[in-house]
Amino acid sequence: MRKLLFQNLLRSPLTIPAPAPSEAALAELAAKVDQAARKRLGRSLSIREVDAGSCNGCELEIHALNNVFYDLERFGFHFVASPRHADVLLVTGPVTVNMKEALERTYTATPDPKWVVAVGDCGRDGGVFAGSYACVGGVSAVIPVDLHLPGCPPTPMQLLQGLLALLQAQDSSQGS
Amino acid sequence: MMSAGSLQIMLNEGQPVAEHRPWRRVVVTAEIWNALLEGLAGGAWTMLGLWGETGMAHLALREDSSETMIVASLPCPDGRFPSVGRIHPPAQRLERTMADLVGLQPAGVPDHRPWLDHGRWPVRHPLGAASPPMGLLPPYRFLPAEGESLHQIPVGPVHAGIIEPGHFRFTANGETVVRLEQRLGYVHKGIESLLNGATIDQAARLVGRVSGDSTVAYALAFARAVEAATETIVPDRAHWLRALMAELERLANHCGDIGAICNDAAFALMLAHCAVLRELVLRASAACFRHRLLMDCVIPGGVIADLPADGVKTIQGLIAEIRHQFPPLVELYDNTASLQDRTVNTGFVRPALIKQFGCGGTIGRAGGRAFDARRQPGYPPYDQLEFATPVLTESDVNARVWLRIHEVEQSLSLIDQILQRLPAGPVRVELSSPGQITEGLALVEGFRGDILVWLRLNADSTVSRCHPRDPSWFQWPLLEAAIENNIVADFPICNKSFNGSYSGHDL
Ligand code: SF4
């Protein structure tokens, strides 16, 4: 193990440079961010991921955000185990009817101010599962959504750019 | 135990269904059905699937000794069929699902609790004679556990990590788990209903999203079933590119799983390194096929596009890099006593149970069941590739880690062979259109185990009925057995060593 750790010290990091925040996400957020929320959240956001019926593809790419290439934590994002510790709910899936109540309860358990980010084409409008008796179809049909990050699944880079837009939206208004 | 080939003989008495390929489907009488169930309960054959449609129950079987595969169909005009689960427990959840979705009632079972239907859908029996719900279902009744000083720990459906939702009800005596009871169905999306009437393209996208981590394997199983039904001959190069994608998918998932299992023993270093390997695979996949998870890349008729000009070089580079980085990680796993302390003898599943459930994938092969669908029934190009089937018998978390390690090495070797011998030629063909009702069946080895897809196409080539069966159906129940007498704190590592799919199971 020592050998491995030592090698890691010597080789250059794999982590990619920070990308620019996504323009589309910034535009969606511009209208929604409220000043008070920005002040309270600062530059550190705790994220609670909620799978509301995903195919698990979106989860795989959200997981990838934690690998050394994307290293989400360097930006002040941190995944937490309980909605009570969360500032952001990252919701995937077409919201199955069987998960609707759990999603609502998770939302209620998250303290204000909070943000909801709907991930994936499913999170936007149900994606390929839209129209099923077993899906509500889109996160915004159940709880208010602040930001959509479409894709099937969105790549870690797209997720990162979207989440950075969330930080930037707070920053830019803090000065104003 | 019956003699070899008795499955064939038994089914010779049934009515073969025309246009079902490549294996036979036979309509049987209740008498033959019951005899089949006895063979099943006696271990003469393995259940590959059990599903229904209005008025008919289908049972897919495999006889190991003769390597025969067959679908037996029992007409049930009164909506009832002799229960399989009554004498063969692996069928119980599948039967409860048939009752929920189709309205077919298994006769003779004590457990009538719904499984996927949580009493919330706007419709009852969505795959059968759909009707409005009957009102609130009674609250779900977990099985009672009796004894002194037992306590219950309910977990989920929303879990602490970035994982899929499901409910686990632990009954513990102090630290020790006495019983685990799962309740699944939270991510049921109604995929089979969406498939009814879908075009082949729509259906391929849907089946490719039954379980996102196995999208290649699902797309492949669907494509093979369609091609069997329509008697479409796929070009050689497509077969090889499909296998390339399938092995990339296996590689990515096994790397991710090895890291994640070690992480649940608080050994984060392995996770960090294995996640790098996984990411490298996904990046190479995206560079070659324009999707990190390879979604929608395998299509009925072939593959969506050929490798780019530098594709072979990209993947060769990937293989070299993993061959360089992986062995020190294996050594690290092997030499870290504190890690082995958590994995050895943890989460043991009796091999007899694995055989009974026909449990596939790394869980099966870590518990003595050598089944691998790439080899048997087999499909191209694996018949032309050299690979051993690693099998262990310890059947604990440690064995499941080692199995994955061996399969990483195996996939690297397979990819090597594929790149060296990739035949030239086109990568897709138009599907034939038989202009009549046809049926197809396919069994494909995903990273998690064997995936079954059965379908019936209408004369206009739309889907009349399609049933995808995830390997998790025969693995989730064994997790309940694996955790017994382990401490509650070892549940995450046992669960990770299984890595069952919620989405694939819930459909
Ligand atoms: S958006 Fe795509 S990857 Fe994400 S859950 Fe939906 S189908 Fe799966």
PDB file of C-alpha atoms in Angstrom, chain B residues 122-259:
ATOM      1  CA  PRO B 122     -54.166   4.191 -11.277  1.00  0.00           C
ATOM      2  CA  VAL B 123     -54.773   0.753 -12.769  1.00  0.00           C
ATOM      3  CA  ARG B 124     -54.898  -2.863 -11.699  1.00  0.00           C
ATOM      4  CA  HIS B 125     -53.426  -5.694 -13.787  1.00  0.00           C
ATOM      5  CA  PRO B 126     -51.921  -3.304 -16.345  1.00  0.00           C
ATOM      6  CA  LEU B 127     -50.714  -6.192 -18.542  1.00  0.00           C
ATOM      7  CA  GLY B 128     -53.970  -8.103 -18.356  1.00  0.00           C
ATOM      8  CA  ALA B 129     -57.593  -6.997 -18.321  1.00  0.00           C
ATOM      9  CA  ALA B 130     -56.664  -3.576 -16.961  1.00  0.00           C
ATOM     10  CA  SER B 131     -59.222  -2.260 -14.517  1.00  0.00           C
ATOM     11  CA  PRO B 132     -59.400   0.645 -12.077  1.00  0.00           C
ATOM     12  CA  PRO B 133     -57.830  -0.086  -8.694  1.00  0.00           C
ATOM     13  CA  MET B 134     -60.054  -1.595  -6.047  1.00  0.00           C
ATOM     14  CA  GLY B 135     -59.202   1.053  -3.503  1.00  0.00           C
ATOM     15  CA  LEU B 136     -56.454   1.025  -0.927  1.00  0.00           C
ATOM     16  CA  LEU B 137     -54.612  -2.243  -0.470  1.00  0.00           C
ATOM     17  CA  PRO B 138     -54.208  -3.357   3.123  1.00  0.00           C
ATOM     18  CA  PRO B 139     -50.869  -2.279   4.628  1.00  0.00           C
ATOM     19  CA  TYR B 140     -48.003  -4.560   3.561  1.00  0.00           C
ATOM     20  CA  ARG B 141     -47.569  -7.376   6.039  1.00  0.00           C
ATOM     21  CA  PHE B 142     -43.962  -8.289   6.733  1.00  0.00           C
ATOM     22  CA  LEU B 143     -43.380 -11.852   7.854  1.00  0.00           C
ATOM     23  CA  PRO B 144     -43.430 -12.173  11.626  1.00  0.00           C
ATOM     24  CA  ALA B 145     -40.274 -13.025  13.530  1.00  0.00           C
ATOM     25  CA  GLU B 146     -40.781 -14.377  16.997  1.00  0.00           C
ATOM     26  CA  GLY B 147     -38.358 -14.731  19.838  1.00  0.00           C
ATOM     27  CA  GLU B 148     -37.032 -12.932  22.845  1.00  0.00           C
ATOM     28  CA  SER B 149     -35.136  -9.652  22.572  1.00  0.00           C
ATOM     29  CA  LEU B 150     -35.575  -9.316  18.822  1.00  0.00           C
ATOM     30  CA  HIS B 151     -35.795  -5.854  17.358  1.00  0.00           C
ATOM     31  CA  GLN B 152     -36.580  -4.570  13.896  1.00  0.00           C
ATOM     32  CA  ILE B 153     -34.648  -2.083  11.792  1.00  0.00           C
ATOM     33  CA  PRO B 154     -36.527  -0.676   8.802  1.00  0.00           C
ATOM     34  CA  VAL B 155     -34.297   0.819   6.082  1.00  0.00           C
ATOM     35  CA  GLY B 156     -35.353   2.674   2.948  1.00  0.00           C
ATOM     36  CA  PRO B 157     -36.787   3.066   0.379  1.00  0.00           C
ATOM     37  CA  VAL B 158     -34.504   6.135   0.228  1.00  0.00           C
ATOM     38  CA  HIS B 159     -31.018   4.968   1.237  1.00  0.00           C
ATOM     39  CA  ALA B 160     -28.051   6.897   2.533  1.00  0.00           C
ATOM     40  CA  GLY B 161     -25.782   6.535  -0.493  1.00  0.00           C
ATOM     41  CA  ILE B 162     -26.160   7.235  -4.184  1.00  0.00           C
ATOM     42  CA  ILE B 163     -28.040   4.011  -4.781  1.00  0.00           C
ATOM     43  CA  GLU B 164     -31.390   2.828  -5.974  1.00  0.00           C
ATOM     44  CA  PRO B 165     -34.427   2.692  -3.682  1.00  0.00           C
ATOM     45  CA  GLY B 166     -35.813  -0.378  -1.974  1.00  0.00           C
ATOM     46  CA  HIS B 167     -36.939  -1.311   1.508  1.00  0.00           C
ATOM     47  CA  PHE B 168     -35.108  -3.674   3.835  1.00  0.00           C
ATOM     48  CA  ARG B 169     -36.648  -4.909   7.061  1.00  0.00           C
ATOM     49  CA  PHE B 170     -34.043  -6.369   9.404  1.00  0.00           C
ATOM     50  CA  THR B 171     -34.906  -8.405  12.434  1.00  0.00           C
ATOM     51  CA  ALA B 172     -31.875  -8.481  14.695  1.00  0.00           C
ATOM     52  CA  ASN B 173     -30.857 -10.020  17.948  1.00  0.00           C
ATOM     53  CA  GLY B 174     -28.408  -7.479  19.269  1.00  0.00           C
ATOM     54  CA  GLU B 175     -25.910  -7.047  16.446  1.00  0.00           C
ATOM     55  CA  THR B 176     -26.787 -10.241  14.634  1.00  0.00           C
ATOM     56  CA  VAL B 177     -29.283 -10.333  11.812  1.00  0.00           C
ATOM     57  CA  VAL B 178     -31.879 -13.025  12.346  1.00  0.00           C
ATOM     58  CA  ARG B 179     -33.844 -12.227   9.232  1.00  0.00           C
ATOM     59  CA  LEU B 180     -33.839  -9.799   6.366  1.00  0.00           C
ATOM     60  CA  GLU B 181     -36.974  -9.256   4.362  1.00  0.00           C
ATOM     61  CA  GLN B 182     -36.822  -7.184   1.223  1.00  0.00           C
ATOM     62  CA  ARG B 183     -39.588  -5.151  -0.240  1.00  0.00           C
ATOM     63  CA  LEU B 184     -38.955  -4.012  -3.782  1.00  0.00           C
ATOM     64  CA  GLY B 185     -41.003  -2.464  -6.573  1.00  0.00           C
ATOM     65  CA  TYR B 186     -40.334   1.212  -5.816  1.00  0.00           C
ATOM     66  CA  VAL B 187     -38.787   1.857  -9.220  1.00  0.00           C
ATOM     67  CA  HIS B 188     -41.382  -0.079 -11.214  1.00  0.00           C
ATOM     68  CA  LYS B 189     -41.781   1.958 -14.388  1.00  0.00           C
ATOM     69  CA  GLY B 190     -44.291  -0.175 -16.259  1.00  0.00           C
ATOM     70  CA  ILE B 191     -41.760  -1.002 -18.969  1.00  0.00           C
ATOM     71  CA  GLU B 192     -43.577  -4.111 -20.204  1.00  0.00           C
ATOM     72  CA  SER B 193     -46.744  -2.096 -20.784  1.00  0.00           C
ATOM     73  CA  LEU B 194     -44.781   0.590 -22.628  1.00  0.00           C
ATOM     74  CA  LEU B 195     -43.335  -2.153 -24.821  1.00  0.00           C
ATOM     75  CA  ASN B 196     -46.774  -3.357 -25.927  1.00  0.00           C
ATOM     76  CA  GLY B 197     -47.347  -1.924 -29.382  1.00  0.00           C
ATOM     77  CA  ALA B 198     -43.974  -0.152 -29.536  1.00  0.00           C
ATOM     78  CA  THR B 199     -41.985  -0.107 -32.763  1.00  0.00           C
ATOM     79  CA  ILE B 200     -38.777  -2.100 -32.703  1.00  0.00           C
ATOM     80  CA  ASP B 201     -36.725   1.103 -32.441  1.00  0.00           C
ATOM     81  CA  GLN B 202     -38.750   2.407 -29.503  1.00  0.00           C
ATOM     82  CA  ALA B 203     -38.630  -0.963 -27.820  1.00  0.00           C
ATOM     83  CA  ALA B 204     -34.851  -1.209 -28.249  1.00  0.00           C
ATOM     84  CA  ARG B 205     -34.409   2.121 -26.456  1.00  0.00           C
ATOM     85  CA  LEU B 206     -36.719   1.008 -23.664  1.00  0.00           C
ATOM     86  CA  VAL B 207     -35.120  -2.390 -23.139  1.00  0.00           C
ATOM     87  CA  GLY B 208     -31.723  -0.674 -23.200  1.00  0.00           C
ATOM     88  CA  ARG B 209     -32.904   1.247 -20.145  1.00  0.00           C
ATOM     89  CA  VAL B 210     -34.272  -1.592 -18.045  1.00  0.00           C
ATOM     90  CA  SER B 211     -31.048  -1.424 -16.024  1.00  0.00           C
ATOM     91  CA  GLY B 212     -28.694   1.309 -17.189  1.00  0.00           C
ATOM     92  CA  ASP B 213     -25.545  -0.393 -15.960  1.00  0.00           C
ATOM     93  CA  SER B 214     -26.298  -3.355 -18.270  1.00  0.00           C
ATOM     94  CA  THR B 215     -27.514  -1.386 -21.255  1.00  0.00           C
ATOM     95  CA  VAL B 216     -25.271  -3.231 -23.736  1.00  0.00           C
ATOM     96  CA  ALA B 217     -26.302  -6.654 -22.472  1.00  0.00           C
ATOM     97  CA  TYR B 218     -30.002  -5.743 -22.540  1.00  0.00           C
ATOM     98  CA  ALA B 219     -29.787  -4.171 -25.984  1.00  0.00           C
ATOM     99  CA  LEU B 220     -27.959  -7.278 -27.166  1.00  0.00           C
ATOM    100  CA  ALA B 221     -30.522  -9.660 -25.689  1.00  0.00           C
ATOM    101  CA  PHE B 222     -33.347  -7.674 -27.260  1.00  0.00           C
ATOM    102  CA  ALA B 223     -31.591  -7.487 -30.616  1.00  0.00           C
ATOM    103  CA  ARG B 224     -30.892 -11.212 -30.603  1.00  0.00           C
ATOM    104  CA  ALA B 225     -34.505 -12.018 -29.756  1.00  0.00           C
ATOM    105  CA  VAL B 226     -35.741  -9.770 -32.595  1.00  0.00           C
ATOM    106  CA  GLU B 227     -33.236 -11.267 -35.001  1.00  0.00           C
ATOM    107  CA  ALA B 228     -34.265 -14.778 -33.992  1.00  0.00           C
ATOM    108  CA  ALA B 229     -37.932 -13.940 -34.491  1.00  0.00           C
ATOM    109  CA  THR B 230     -37.413 -12.279 -37.871  1.00  0.00           C
ATOM    110  CA  GLU B 231     -34.682 -14.690 -38.996  1.00  0.00           C
ATOM    111  CA  THR B 232     -32.320 -11.817 -39.698  1.00  0.00           C
ATOM    112  CA  ILE B 233     -28.687 -12.758 -40.271  1.00  0.00           C
ATOM    113  CA  VAL B 234     -26.382 -10.218 -38.693  1.00  0.00           C
ATOM    114  CA  PRO B 235     -23.030  -9.492 -40.364  1.00  0.00           C
ATOM    115  CA  ASP B 236     -19.958 -10.969 -38.727  1.00  0.00           C
ATOM    116  CA  ARG B 237     -18.301  -7.704 -37.854  1.00  0.00           C
ATOM    117  CA  ALA B 238     -21.398  -6.635 -35.934  1.00  0.00           C
ATOM    118  CA  HIS B 239     -21.161  -9.736 -33.725  1.00  0.00           C
ATOM    119  CA  TRP B 240     -17.563  -8.912 -32.892  1.00  0.00           C
ATOM    120  CA  LEU B 241     -18.233  -5.247 -32.196  1.00  0.00           C
ATOM    121  CA  ARG B 242     -21.126  -6.244 -29.953  1.00  0.00           C
ATOM    122  CA  ALA B 243     -18.837  -8.517 -27.980  1.00  0.00           C
ATOM    123  CA  LEU B 244     -16.312  -5.696 -27.744  1.00  0.00           C
ATOM    124  CA  MET B 245     -18.959  -3.420 -26.249  1.00  0.00           C
ATOM    125  CA  ALA B 246     -20.241  -6.138 -23.948  1.00  0.00           C
ATOM    126  CA  GLU B 247     -16.750  -6.742 -22.573  1.00  0.00           C
ATOM    127  CA  LEU B 248     -16.138  -3.016 -22.121  1.00  0.00           C
ATOM    128  CA  GLU B 249     -19.356  -2.867 -20.120  1.00  0.00           C
ATOM    129  CA  ARG B 250     -18.310  -5.843 -18.005  1.00  0.00           C
ATOM    130  CA  LEU B 251     -14.881  -4.315 -17.430  1.00  0.00           C
ATOM    131  CA  ALA B 252     -16.279  -0.944 -16.348  1.00  0.00           C
ATOM    132  CA  ASN B 253     -18.799  -2.497 -13.960  1.00  0.00           C
ATOM    133  CA  HIS B 254     -16.448  -5.030 -12.409  1.00  0.00           C
ATOM    134  CA  CYS B 255     -13.829  -2.334 -11.799  1.00  0.00           C
ATOM    135  CA  GLY B 256     -16.473  -0.138 -10.198  1.00  0.00           C
ATOM    136  CA  ASP B 257     -17.796  -3.009  -8.066  1.00  0.00           C
ATOM    137  CA  ILE B 258     -14.392  -4.131  -6.789  1.00  0.00           C
ATOM    138  CA  GLY B 259     -13.695  -0.590  -5.616  1.00  0.00           C
TER     139      GLY B 259
END
